[in-house]
Each structure stands twice: as structure tokens, then as C-alpha cells.
Amino acid sequence: QKEVEQDPGPLSVPEGAIVSLNCTYSNSAFQYFMWYRQYSRKGPELLMYTYSSGNKEDGRFTAQVDKSSKYISLFIRDSQPSDSATYLCAMLTTSGTYKYIFGTGTRLKVLA
Amino acid sequence: ETGVTQTPRHLVMGMTNKKSLKCEQHLGHNAMYWYKQSAKKPLELMFVYSLEERVENNSVPSRFSPECPNSSHLFLHLHTLQPEDSALYLCASSQDLVNSPLHFGNGTRLTVT
């Protein structure tokens, strides 16, 4: 079983839709959770960085962590064509490690 | 320049060539990383430097050789590569070695012929 599972997509939605992107994980020691956005021919860009459980909001983006279910989500409200990209989740334990575990990414297409 | 800058953006090399990838971070971070990104695979950690000291060499073949002359610059020297080494090579930095988010450059797209 992979440590982090992420549906590769592509996920196609109409402009203005609410998008839900998800990752599941198996290691209960993960405490730090990140979402990255990667445009074609670019490097990953940090979108959200959260610690432990709960929600974090930044503009149109909301990150949600459910540690009991080992499930994290990224919600995008009022999606725009410019949100079309690949979204990567990443996780880290608190054991003083630098070894981030990444998902394979979900490709999102927002149709105008 | 801001953030993390990588050069060149694209590189095509034969299996007998020697080339180098360069990374520079303008964030004042203490840790720098090389990652390999291949299609449909998670990012693979290759090397980690903290305050110019290598702290990780993640079972990477010796045909990849990193160099970190100071906390702002990181190189990846390449020689006698194989076609399966073709990938996007990403440099990243973080404020501290642990529990700090990564900030990535735009990568070097490497093709080995």
C-alpha cells in the first residue's frame, strides 16, 4: 500500500464550480500537510500548509485535515480556468524528518 | 530575482556527456534539496543539504553528483547518464531542515539521448 494515495484525474469542472481534491494516507504519524499547485512546465508552488487536524482558509482555497480518517482535502471555490493545473499533496511527520511524502498529483481542468 | 531559480530550463545530453544543473535560492533558507519528478510518480528525494553539509544521499547512482558551495547555491553534476534518467529535476529550499515547507524552482527538463 502506498503511503499517500491521490487520484490522478483528470478532473474536469465548469468555471465557477466548487472543486474538491483529496488525498488519503496510511501513516498516522503524519502531522504536517501541504498542498502544492503545479502548472505545466513549472515547479510546484506552495498553496497551503497546515499542522494537525482542522481547517485553514486562504481566499478561495480551504484545506481540511481529518486525522481520524487519514484524509485531507483541498477545496477551491468559484473555480477559474487559471486554476487548471496539477495539485500535489505532501505530508511530513513530527519526528524531525525532512522526508516529505508526496502524492502523484491530481490534474484539474476548469472549463470556461 | 526572487524565490528559487534553476538553470538551464531544458537540457538534452548524450549518454557520454557531462553537464551541470544550477540552482540558486534568494529566500535566505538554510536547507536545499534535489528532487526528481517523473511522469505518474511521486517526487523522489535525491539529495539534501543543510547549511552546506550533505545530510541525505537517497541511494542515488554515482552518475549524479551534488555540490553545495554555500547556502544559496546548489549544483547537480551529471555524467554518463542513462535514458531512464530523463525527467524534470527540481531544486527546492526550506527555512530549516525539518518541519518547514519546501519552496521549489521551475526545474530543469532533462532528456538523455
PDB file of C-alpha atoms in Angstrom:
ATOM      1  CA  GLN A   1       0.000   0.000   0.000  1.00  0.00           C
ATOM      2  CA  LYS A   2       1.320   3.450  -0.911  1.00  0.00           C
ATOM      3  CA  GLU A   3       1.816   5.851   1.973  1.00  0.00           C
ATOM      4  CA  VAL A   4      -0.168   8.532   0.148  1.00  0.00           C
ATOM      5  CA  GLU A   5      -2.902   7.923  -2.419  1.00  0.00           C
ATOM      6  CA  GLN A   6      -4.145  10.594  -4.793  1.00  0.00           C
ATOM      7  CA  ASP A   7      -6.474  10.163  -7.759  1.00  0.00           C
ATOM      8  CA  PRO A   8      -4.555  11.271 -10.888  1.00  0.00           C
ATOM      9  CA  GLY A   9      -7.652  12.597 -12.670  1.00  0.00           C
ATOM     10  CA  PRO A  10      -8.090  14.458 -14.892  1.00  0.00           C
ATOM     11  CA  LEU A  11     -10.923  16.164 -13.074  1.00  0.00           C
ATOM     12  CA  SER A  12     -12.905  18.478 -15.372  1.00  0.00           C
ATOM     13  CA  VAL A  13     -15.295  21.056 -13.927  1.00  0.00           C
ATOM     14  CA  PRO A  14     -17.126  24.101 -15.297  1.00  0.00           C
ATOM     15  CA  GLU A  15     -15.964  27.575 -14.348  1.00  0.00           C
ATOM     16  CA  GLY A  16     -17.448  28.694 -11.043  1.00  0.00           C
ATOM     17  CA  ALA A  17     -17.776  25.178  -9.617  1.00  0.00           C
ATOM     18  CA  ILE A  18     -16.529  24.139  -6.193  1.00  0.00           C
ATOM     19  CA  VAL A  19     -13.643  21.723  -6.593  1.00  0.00           C
ATOM     20  CA  SER A  20     -12.725  19.066  -4.058  1.00  0.00           C
ATOM     21  CA  LEU A  21      -9.290  17.455  -4.263  1.00  0.00           C
ATOM     22  CA  ASN A  22      -8.343  14.685  -1.870  1.00  0.00           C
ATOM     23  CA  CYS A  23      -5.538  12.523  -0.544  1.00  0.00           C
ATOM     24  CA  THR A  24      -5.640   9.538   1.754  1.00  0.00           C
ATOM     25  CA  TYR A  25      -2.694   8.307   3.744  1.00  0.00           C
ATOM     26  CA  SER A  26      -1.736   5.335   5.843  1.00  0.00           C
ATOM     27  CA  ASN A  27       0.863   6.675   8.308  1.00  0.00           C
ATOM     28  CA  SER A  28      -0.843   8.041  11.417  1.00  0.00           C
ATOM     29  CA  ALA A  29       2.406   9.851  12.353  1.00  0.00           C
ATOM     30  CA  PHE A  30       1.890  12.497   9.651  1.00  0.00           C
ATOM     31  CA  GLN A  31       1.313  15.868  11.293  1.00  0.00           C
ATOM     32  CA  TYR A  32       2.178  18.481   8.653  1.00  0.00           C
ATOM     33  CA  PHE A  33       0.147  18.633   5.459  1.00  0.00           C
ATOM     34  CA  MET A  34       0.763  20.687   2.368  1.00  0.00           C
ATOM     35  CA  TRP A  35      -0.897  21.352  -0.960  1.00  0.00           C
ATOM     36  CA  TYR A  36       1.084  22.411  -3.988  1.00  0.00           C
ATOM     37  CA  ARG A  37      -0.119  23.651  -7.369  1.00  0.00           C
ATOM     38  CA  GLN A  38       1.973  22.846 -10.415  1.00  0.00           C
ATOM     39  CA  TYR A  39       1.331  24.458 -13.763  1.00  0.00           C
ATOM     40  CA  SER A  40       2.615  22.819 -16.912  1.00  0.00           C
ATOM     41  CA  ARG A  41       6.366  23.398 -17.345  1.00  0.00           C
ATOM     42  CA  LYS A  42       6.650  24.984 -13.904  1.00  0.00           C
ATOM     43  CA  GLY A  43       7.724  23.828 -10.456  1.00  0.00           C
ATOM     44  CA  PRO A  44       5.276  23.115  -7.607  1.00  0.00           C
ATOM     45  CA  GLU A  45       4.036  26.231  -5.819  1.00  0.00           C
ATOM     46  CA  LEU A  46       3.067  26.041  -2.140  1.00  0.00           C
ATOM     47  CA  LEU A  47      -0.643  26.790  -1.669  1.00  0.00           C
ATOM     48  CA  MET A  48      -1.476  25.658   1.848  1.00  0.00           C
ATOM     49  CA  TYR A  49       0.490  24.443   4.861  1.00  0.00           C
ATOM     50  CA  THR A  50      -1.372  23.038   7.849  1.00  0.00           C
ATOM     51  CA  TYR A  51      -0.478  21.330  11.069  1.00  0.00           C
ATOM     52  CA  SER A  52      -2.548  18.547  12.618  1.00  0.00           C
ATOM     53  CA  SER A  53      -6.322  18.488  12.177  1.00  0.00           C
ATOM     54  CA  GLY A  54      -8.841  21.147  11.261  1.00  0.00           C
ATOM     55  CA  ASN A  55      -9.446  23.669   8.509  1.00  0.00           C
ATOM     56  CA  LYS A  56      -7.415  26.500   7.086  1.00  0.00           C
ATOM     57  CA  GLU A  57      -8.749  29.067   4.663  1.00  0.00           C
ATOM     58  CA  ASP A  58      -6.895  31.368   2.289  1.00  0.00           C
ATOM     59  CA  GLY A  59      -9.002  33.274  -0.193  1.00  0.00           C
ATOM     60  CA  ARG A  60     -10.817  30.800  -2.437  1.00  0.00           C
ATOM     61  CA  PHE A  61      -8.847  27.861  -1.027  1.00  0.00           C
ATOM     62  CA  THR A  62      -9.684  25.790   2.051  1.00  0.00           C
ATOM     63  CA  ALA A  63      -7.533  22.945   3.325  1.00  0.00           C
ATOM     64  CA  GLN A  64      -9.126  20.356   5.561  1.00  0.00           C
ATOM     65  CA  VAL A  65      -7.440  17.610   7.569  1.00  0.00           C
ATOM     66  CA  ASP A  66      -9.293  14.678   9.106  1.00  0.00           C
ATOM     67  CA  LYS A  67      -6.699  12.691  11.006  1.00  0.00           C
ATOM     68  CA  SER A  68      -9.205  10.156  12.294  1.00  0.00           C
ATOM     69  CA  SER A  69      -9.975   9.138   8.710  1.00  0.00           C
ATOM     70  CA  LYS A  70      -6.443   9.811   7.424  1.00  0.00           C
ATOM     71  CA  TYR A  71      -7.895  12.046   4.758  1.00  0.00           C
ATOM     72  CA  ILE A  72      -7.030  15.542   3.588  1.00  0.00           C
ATOM     73  CA  SER A  73      -8.889  17.791   1.186  1.00  0.00           C
ATOM     74  CA  LEU A  74      -8.362  20.988  -0.735  1.00  0.00           C
ATOM     75  CA  PHE A  75     -11.481  22.914  -1.721  1.00  0.00           C
ATOM     76  CA  ILE A  76     -11.418  25.585  -4.404  1.00  0.00           C
ATOM     77  CA  ARG A  77     -14.434  27.903  -4.508  1.00  0.00           C
ATOM     78  CA  ASP A  78     -15.527  29.797  -7.617  1.00  0.00           C
ATOM     79  CA  SER A  79     -13.015  27.871  -9.728  1.00  0.00           C
ATOM     80  CA  GLN A  80     -11.399  29.716 -12.634  1.00  0.00           C
ATOM     81  CA  PRO A  81      -9.702  28.480 -15.827  1.00  0.00           C
ATOM     82  CA  SER A  82      -6.456  29.767 -14.300  1.00  0.00           C
ATOM     83  CA  ASP A  83      -6.850  27.098 -11.592  1.00  0.00           C
ATOM     84  CA  SER A  84      -6.230  24.432 -14.233  1.00  0.00           C
ATOM     85  CA  ALA A  85      -3.082  22.689 -13.025  1.00  0.00           C
ATOM     86  CA  THR A  86      -1.871  19.585 -11.226  1.00  0.00           C
ATOM     87  CA  TYR A  87      -2.380  19.636  -7.462  1.00  0.00           C
ATOM     88  CA  LEU A  88       0.035  17.700  -5.257  1.00  0.00           C
ATOM     89  CA  CYS A  89      -0.460  16.823  -1.619  1.00  0.00           C
ATOM     90  CA  ALA A  90       2.545  16.319   0.640  1.00  0.00           C
ATOM     91  CA  MET A  91       2.960  15.178   4.221  1.00  0.00           C
ATOM     92  CA  LEU A  92       5.547  15.153   6.955  1.00  0.00           C
ATOM     93  CA  THR A  93       5.790  13.547  10.380  1.00  0.00           C
ATOM     94  CA  THR A  94       6.921  15.358  13.533  1.00  0.00           C
ATOM     95  CA  SER A  95       9.857  13.070  14.053  1.00  0.00           C
ATOM     96  CA  GLY A  96      12.268  15.727  12.898  1.00  0.00           C
ATOM     97  CA  THR A  97      12.394  14.358   9.391  1.00  0.00           C
ATOM     98  CA  TYR A  98      12.795  16.253   6.146  1.00  0.00           C
ATOM     99  CA  LYS A  99      11.445  13.363   4.090  1.00  0.00           C
ATOM    100  CA  TYR A 100       8.255  14.720   2.630  1.00  0.00           C
ATOM    101  CA  ILE A 101       5.926  12.121   1.186  1.00  0.00           C
ATOM    102  CA  PHE A 102       4.186  13.347  -1.954  1.00  0.00           C
ATOM    103  CA  GLY A 103       1.095  12.173  -3.753  1.00  0.00           C
ATOM    104  CA  THR A 104       1.288  11.644  -7.504  1.00  0.00           C
ATOM    105  CA  GLY A 105      -0.919  14.669  -8.176  1.00  0.00           C
ATOM    106  CA  THR A 106      -4.438  15.292  -9.478  1.00  0.00           C
ATOM    107  CA  ARG A 107      -4.784  17.065 -12.785  1.00  0.00           C
ATOM    108  CA  LEU A 108      -7.586  19.654 -12.728  1.00  0.00           C
ATOM    109  CA  LYS A 109      -9.190  21.281 -15.762  1.00  0.00           C
ATOM    110  CA  VAL A 110     -11.578  24.188 -15.260  1.00  0.00           C
ATOM    111  CA  LEU A 111     -13.591  24.767 -18.411  1.00  0.00           C
ATOM    112  CA  ALA A 112     -14.585  28.306 -19.411  1.00  0.00           C
TER     113      ALA A 112
ATOM    114  CA  GLU B   1      15.468  37.565  -8.848  1.00  0.00           C
ATOM    115  CA  THR B   2      13.213  36.119  -6.204  1.00  0.00           C
ATOM    116  CA  GLY B   3      12.474  32.624  -4.946  1.00  0.00           C
ATOM    117  CA  VAL B   4      14.358  29.653  -6.331  1.00  0.00           C
ATOM    118  CA  THR B   5      15.989  29.912  -9.758  1.00  0.00           C
ATOM    119  CA  GLN B   6      17.144  26.954 -11.815  1.00  0.00           C
ATOM    120  CA  THR B   7      19.232  26.876 -14.979  1.00  0.00           C
ATOM    121  CA  PRO B   8      19.095  25.649 -17.636  1.00  0.00           C
ATOM    122  CA  ARG B   9      15.366  25.162 -18.123  1.00  0.00           C
ATOM    123  CA  HIS B  10      15.907  22.467 -20.724  1.00  0.00           C
ATOM    124  CA  LEU B  11      18.864  20.185 -21.341  1.00  0.00           C
ATOM    125  CA  VAL B  12      19.444  17.481 -23.919  1.00  0.00           C
ATOM    126  CA  MET B  13      22.535  15.378 -23.445  1.00  0.00           C
ATOM    127  CA  GLY B  14      24.040  12.208 -24.785  1.00  0.00           C
ATOM    128  CA  MET B  15      24.945   9.340 -22.516  1.00  0.00           C
ATOM    129  CA  THR B  16      28.651  10.193 -22.629  1.00  0.00           C
ATOM    130  CA  ASN B  17      28.282  13.921 -21.905  1.00  0.00           C
ATOM    131  CA  LYS B  18      28.996  15.774 -18.678  1.00  0.00           C
ATOM    132  CA  LYS B  19      26.743  18.641 -17.708  1.00  0.00           C
ATOM    133  CA  SER B  20      25.686  20.522 -14.581  1.00  0.00           C
ATOM    134  CA  LEU B  21      22.386  21.846 -13.279  1.00  0.00           C
ATOM    135  CA  LYS B  22      22.439  25.018 -11.233  1.00  0.00           C
ATOM    136  CA  CYS B  23      20.096  26.219  -8.500  1.00  0.00           C
ATOM    137  CA  GLU B  24      20.104  29.488  -6.578  1.00  0.00           C
ATOM    138  CA  GLN B  25      17.750  30.468  -3.767  1.00  0.00           C
ATOM    139  CA  HIS B  26      17.085  34.079  -2.783  1.00  0.00           C
ATOM    140  CA  LEU B  27      14.996  33.286   0.307  1.00  0.00           C
ATOM    141  CA  GLY B  28      17.686  33.119   2.974  1.00  0.00           C
ATOM    142  CA  HIS B  29      16.861  29.474   3.624  1.00  0.00           C
ATOM    143  CA  ASN B  30      19.173  27.030   5.344  1.00  0.00           C
ATOM    144  CA  ALA B  31      18.305  23.787   3.557  1.00  0.00           C
ATOM    145  CA  MET B  32      18.368  22.866  -0.137  1.00  0.00           C
ATOM    146  CA  TYR B  33      17.162  19.785  -1.960  1.00  0.00           C
ATOM    147  CA  TRP B  34      17.254  17.996  -5.300  1.00  0.00           C
ATOM    148  CA  TYR B  35      14.145  16.104  -6.349  1.00  0.00           C
ATOM    149  CA  LYS B  36      13.409  14.042  -9.459  1.00  0.00           C
ATOM    150  CA  GLN B  37       9.924  14.211 -10.985  1.00  0.00           C
ATOM    151  CA  SER B  38       8.901  11.520 -13.461  1.00  0.00           C
ATOM    152  CA  ALA B  39       5.503  11.101 -15.088  1.00  0.00           C
ATOM    153  CA  LYS B  40       2.870   9.471 -12.880  1.00  0.00           C
ATOM    154  CA  LYS B  41       5.305   9.026  -9.977  1.00  0.00           C
ATOM    155  CA  PRO B  42       5.610  10.924  -6.703  1.00  0.00           C
ATOM    156  CA  LEU B  43       8.510  13.299  -6.322  1.00  0.00           C
ATOM    157  CA  GLU B  44      11.693  11.388  -5.462  1.00  0.00           C
ATOM    158  CA  LEU B  45      14.095  12.926  -2.987  1.00  0.00           C
ATOM    159  CA  MET B  46      17.677  12.712  -4.232  1.00  0.00           C
ATOM    160  CA  PHE B  47      19.896  14.891  -2.038  1.00  0.00           C
ATOM    161  CA  VAL B  48      19.523  17.197   0.936  1.00  0.00           C
ATOM    162  CA  TYR B  49      21.918  19.858   2.207  1.00  0.00           C
ATOM    163  CA  SER B  50      21.640  21.747   5.460  1.00  0.00           C
ATOM    164  CA  LEU B  51      23.977  24.697   5.981  1.00  0.00           C
ATOM    165  CA  GLU B  52      26.111  23.384   3.113  1.00  0.00           C
ATOM    166  CA  GLU B  53      26.504  19.920   4.627  1.00  0.00           C
ATOM    167  CA  ARG B  54      25.012  16.934   2.851  1.00  0.00           C
ATOM    168  CA  VAL B  55      22.565  15.148   5.139  1.00  0.00           C
ATOM    169  CA  GLU B  56      20.944  12.786   2.661  1.00  0.00           C
ATOM    170  CA  ASN B  57      22.049  10.770  -0.307  1.00  0.00           C
ATOM    171  CA  ASN B  58      18.954   8.763  -1.055  1.00  0.00           C
ATOM    172  CA  SER B  59      20.558   5.762  -2.794  1.00  0.00           C
ATOM    173  CA  VAL B  60      21.166   7.859  -5.874  1.00  0.00           C
ATOM    174  CA  PRO B  61      23.526   6.408  -8.530  1.00  0.00           C
ATOM    175  CA  SER B  62      27.008   7.914  -8.567  1.00  0.00           C
ATOM    176  CA  ARG B  63      26.443   9.345 -12.041  1.00  0.00           C
ATOM    177  CA  PHE B  64      24.628  12.126 -10.155  1.00  0.00           C
ATOM    178  CA  SER B  65      26.964  14.234  -8.023  1.00  0.00           C
ATOM    179  CA  PRO B  66      25.713  17.169  -5.945  1.00  0.00           C
ATOM    180  CA  GLU B  67      27.683  20.201  -4.802  1.00  0.00           C
ATOM    181  CA  CYS B  68      26.680  22.924  -2.365  1.00  0.00           C
ATOM    182  CA  PRO B  69      29.359  25.640  -2.216  1.00  0.00           C
ATOM    183  CA  ASN B  70      27.264  27.923   0.032  1.00  0.00           C
ATOM    184  CA  SER B  71      23.763  28.112   1.486  1.00  0.00           C
ATOM    185  CA  SER B  72      22.374  29.886  -1.596  1.00  0.00           C
ATOM    186  CA  HIS B  73      23.733  27.694  -4.379  1.00  0.00           C
ATOM    187  CA  LEU B  74      23.295  24.057  -5.283  1.00  0.00           C
ATOM    188  CA  PHE B  75      24.596  22.135  -8.265  1.00  0.00           C
ATOM    189  CA  LEU B  76      23.888  18.712  -9.688  1.00  0.00           C
ATOM    190  CA  HIS B  77      26.702  17.356 -11.830  1.00  0.00           C
ATOM    191  CA  LEU B  78      25.700  14.752 -14.384  1.00  0.00           C
ATOM    192  CA  HIS B  79      27.853  12.234 -16.252  1.00  0.00           C
ATOM    193  CA  THR B  80      27.290   9.040 -18.234  1.00  0.00           C
ATOM    194  CA  LEU B  81      23.539   9.215 -17.715  1.00  0.00           C
ATOM    195  CA  GLN B  82      21.039   6.664 -18.948  1.00  0.00           C
ATOM    196  CA  PRO B  83      17.854   7.325 -20.963  1.00  0.00           C
ATOM    197  CA  GLU B  84      15.772   6.421 -17.878  1.00  0.00           C
ATOM    198  CA  ASP B  85      17.300   9.454 -16.139  1.00  0.00           C
ATOM    199  CA  SER B  86      15.220  11.707 -18.401  1.00  0.00           C
ATOM    200  CA  ALA B  87      12.905  13.646 -16.073  1.00  0.00           C
ATOM    201  CA  LEU B  88      12.209  17.026 -14.522  1.00  0.00           C
ATOM    202  CA  TYR B  89      14.833  17.841 -11.888  1.00  0.00           C
ATOM    203  CA  LEU B  90      13.552  20.181  -9.221  1.00  0.00           C
ATOM    204  CA  CYS B  91      15.544  22.175  -6.728  1.00  0.00           C
ATOM    205  CA  ALA B  92      13.858  23.240  -3.500  1.00  0.00           C
ATOM    206  CA  SER B  93      14.757  25.127  -0.348  1.00  0.00           C
ATOM    207  CA  SER B  94      13.269  25.405   3.120  1.00  0.00           C
ATOM    208  CA  GLN B  95      13.877  27.737   6.050  1.00  0.00           C
ATOM    209  CA  ASP B  96      15.043  24.912   8.278  1.00  0.00           C
ATOM    210  CA  LEU B  97      15.839  21.285   7.686  1.00  0.00           C
ATOM    211  CA  VAL B  98      12.802  19.925   9.497  1.00  0.00           C
ATOM    212  CA  ASN B  99       9.129  20.862   9.653  1.00  0.00           C
ATOM    213  CA  SER B 100       9.444  23.686   7.120  1.00  0.00           C
ATOM    214  CA  PRO B 101       7.565  23.779   3.820  1.00  0.00           C
ATOM    215  CA  LEU B 102       9.509  23.399   0.591  1.00  0.00           C
ATOM    216  CA  HIS B 103       9.791  26.150  -1.994  1.00  0.00           C
ATOM    217  CA  PHE B 104      10.544  24.851  -5.482  1.00  0.00           C
ATOM    218  CA  GLY B 105      12.206  26.217  -8.580  1.00  0.00           C
ATOM    219  CA  ASN B 106      10.740  25.654 -12.029  1.00  0.00           C
ATOM    220  CA  GLY B 107      13.011  22.726 -12.728  1.00  0.00           C
ATOM    221  CA  THR B 108      15.312  21.567 -15.489  1.00  0.00           C
ATOM    222  CA  ARG B 109      13.708  19.285 -18.075  1.00  0.00           C
ATOM    223  CA  LEU B 110      16.443  16.760 -18.853  1.00  0.00           C
ATOM    224  CA  THR B 111      16.398  14.488 -21.881  1.00  0.00           C
ATOM    225  CA  VAL B 112      19.090  11.841 -22.232  1.00  0.00           C
ATOM    226  CA  THR B 113      19.527  10.518 -25.757  1.00  0.00           C
TER     227      THR B 113
END
